[in-house]
XYZ file of C-alpha atoms in Angstrom:
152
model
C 65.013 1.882 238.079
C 63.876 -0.180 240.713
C 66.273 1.039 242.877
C 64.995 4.681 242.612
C 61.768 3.049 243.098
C 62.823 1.277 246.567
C 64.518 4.788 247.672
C 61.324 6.643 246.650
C 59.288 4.142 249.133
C 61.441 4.249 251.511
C 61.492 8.055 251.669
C 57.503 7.978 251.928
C 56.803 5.739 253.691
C 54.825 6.313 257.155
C 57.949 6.145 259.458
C 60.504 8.395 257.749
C 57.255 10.760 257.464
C 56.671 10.552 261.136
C 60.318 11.049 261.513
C 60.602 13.957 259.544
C 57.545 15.194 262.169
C 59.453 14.974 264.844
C 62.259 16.901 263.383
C 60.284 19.866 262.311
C 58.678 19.650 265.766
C 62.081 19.711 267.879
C 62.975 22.731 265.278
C 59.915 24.665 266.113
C 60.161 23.675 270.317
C 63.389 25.147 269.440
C 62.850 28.174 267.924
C 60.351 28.379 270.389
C 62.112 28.361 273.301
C 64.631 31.089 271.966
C 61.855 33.740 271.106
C 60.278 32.651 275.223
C 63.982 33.731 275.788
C 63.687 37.168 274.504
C 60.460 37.783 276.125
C 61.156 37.267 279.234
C 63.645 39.934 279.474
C 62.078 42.144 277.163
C 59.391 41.420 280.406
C 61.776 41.681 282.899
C 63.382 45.069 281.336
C 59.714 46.672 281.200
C 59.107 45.423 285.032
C 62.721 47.248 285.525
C 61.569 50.930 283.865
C 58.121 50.536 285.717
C 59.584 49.768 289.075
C 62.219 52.837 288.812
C 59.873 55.041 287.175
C 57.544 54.553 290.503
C 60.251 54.873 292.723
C 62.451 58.044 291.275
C 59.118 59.515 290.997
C 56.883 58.694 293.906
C 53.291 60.716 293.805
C 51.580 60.986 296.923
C 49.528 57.576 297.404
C 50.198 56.681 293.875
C 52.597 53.523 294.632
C 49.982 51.689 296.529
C 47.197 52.214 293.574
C 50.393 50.607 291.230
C 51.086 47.895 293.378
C 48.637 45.739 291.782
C 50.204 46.800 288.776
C 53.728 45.488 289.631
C 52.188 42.445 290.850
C 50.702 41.594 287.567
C 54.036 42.469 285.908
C 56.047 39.918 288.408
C 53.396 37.437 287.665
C 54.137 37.628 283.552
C 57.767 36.700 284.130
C 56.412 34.211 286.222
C 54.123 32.820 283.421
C 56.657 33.144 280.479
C 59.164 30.955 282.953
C 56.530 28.709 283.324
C 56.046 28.584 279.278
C 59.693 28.299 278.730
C 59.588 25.601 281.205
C 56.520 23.892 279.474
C 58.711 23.946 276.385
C 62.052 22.503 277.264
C 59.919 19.850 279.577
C 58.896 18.672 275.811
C 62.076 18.871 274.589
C 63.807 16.679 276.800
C 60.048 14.381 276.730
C 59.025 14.908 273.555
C 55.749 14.733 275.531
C 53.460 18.054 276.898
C 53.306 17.533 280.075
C 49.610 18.572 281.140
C 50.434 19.350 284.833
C 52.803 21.890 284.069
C 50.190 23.678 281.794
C 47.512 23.426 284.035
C 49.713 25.520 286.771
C 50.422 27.726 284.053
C 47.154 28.538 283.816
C 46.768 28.686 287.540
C 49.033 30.976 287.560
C 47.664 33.657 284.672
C 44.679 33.106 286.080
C 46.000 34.360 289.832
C 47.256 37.074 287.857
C 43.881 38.159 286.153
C 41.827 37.910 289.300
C 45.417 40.366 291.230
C 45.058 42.951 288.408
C 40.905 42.909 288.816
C 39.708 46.255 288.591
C 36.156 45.533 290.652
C 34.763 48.762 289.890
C 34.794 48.061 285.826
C 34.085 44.531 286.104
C 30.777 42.938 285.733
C 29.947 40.046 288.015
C 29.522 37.377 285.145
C 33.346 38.077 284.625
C 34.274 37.205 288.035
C 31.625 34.118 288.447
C 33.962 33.151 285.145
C 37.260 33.192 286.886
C 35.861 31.600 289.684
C 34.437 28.270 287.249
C 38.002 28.445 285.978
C 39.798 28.317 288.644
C 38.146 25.535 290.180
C 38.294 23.610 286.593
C 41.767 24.119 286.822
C 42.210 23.052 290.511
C 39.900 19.748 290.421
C 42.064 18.952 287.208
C 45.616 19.676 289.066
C 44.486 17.247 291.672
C 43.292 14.398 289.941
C 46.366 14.511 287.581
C 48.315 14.700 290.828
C 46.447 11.247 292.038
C 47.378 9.840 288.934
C 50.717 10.567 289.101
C 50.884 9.453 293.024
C 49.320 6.252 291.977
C 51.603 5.565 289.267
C 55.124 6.523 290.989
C 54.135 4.165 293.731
């Protein structure tokens, strides 16, 4: 009995819990990373059909009012690399590495402002992506400081 009673506290207690954590979280990074897989070139086949379907069937003037359009397709691959990459840098880490996420969001955010239909958009929208990006920019360059300071 007290046996089953040592094995029983040993199974609870806070470490093999924390342990079991970090199992379910590699499992998930995991799984994760294999669905990030099959977006990306379920991303990359749509950019494929878009780009052909402008080129076989060019209307006059219509390829330049798409361009923006292919641009903000590009940029989604772009951002689900840049997911992936966020994903497997925890998997090798086990740590989220916050620079990597902020140029993520640098990066949908380029895309947003690229795709920016100004004739539908209201100025409060654009003041918004404007705070954002500088949010995101002031906190890319201190964690870049950081990171100079502590490499040297």
């Amino acid at each position: 009995m007290r046996k089953l009673i040592k094995r029983f506290l040993e199974i609870t207690s806070d470490k093999s819990f924390i342990h079991l954590i970090e199992i379910v979280e590699v499992m998930v990074s995991k799984i994760l990373s294999l669905l990030m897989i099959v977006v990306i070139f379920a991303t990359l086949g749509d950019l494929a059909i878009f780009i052909f379907r402008e080129i076989l069937s060019p209307e006059e003037g219509r390829f330049s009012q798409t361009l923006f359009q292919t641009f903000g397709l590009f940029l989604n691959v772009l951002i689900a690399l840049e997911i992936l990459e966020n994903i497997t840098g925890y998997l090798k880490k086990h740590v989220v590495q916050v620079e990597l996420v902020i140029i993520t969001s640098l990066i949908a955010i380029a895309r947003k402002i690229i795709i920016l239909d100004l004739k539908v958009t209201e100025g409060i929208e654009i003041i918004g992506l404007g705070i954002a990006i500088l949010a995101l920019s002031i906190s890319y360059l201190i964690i870049r400081m950081s990171n100079s300071r502590h490499e040297n």
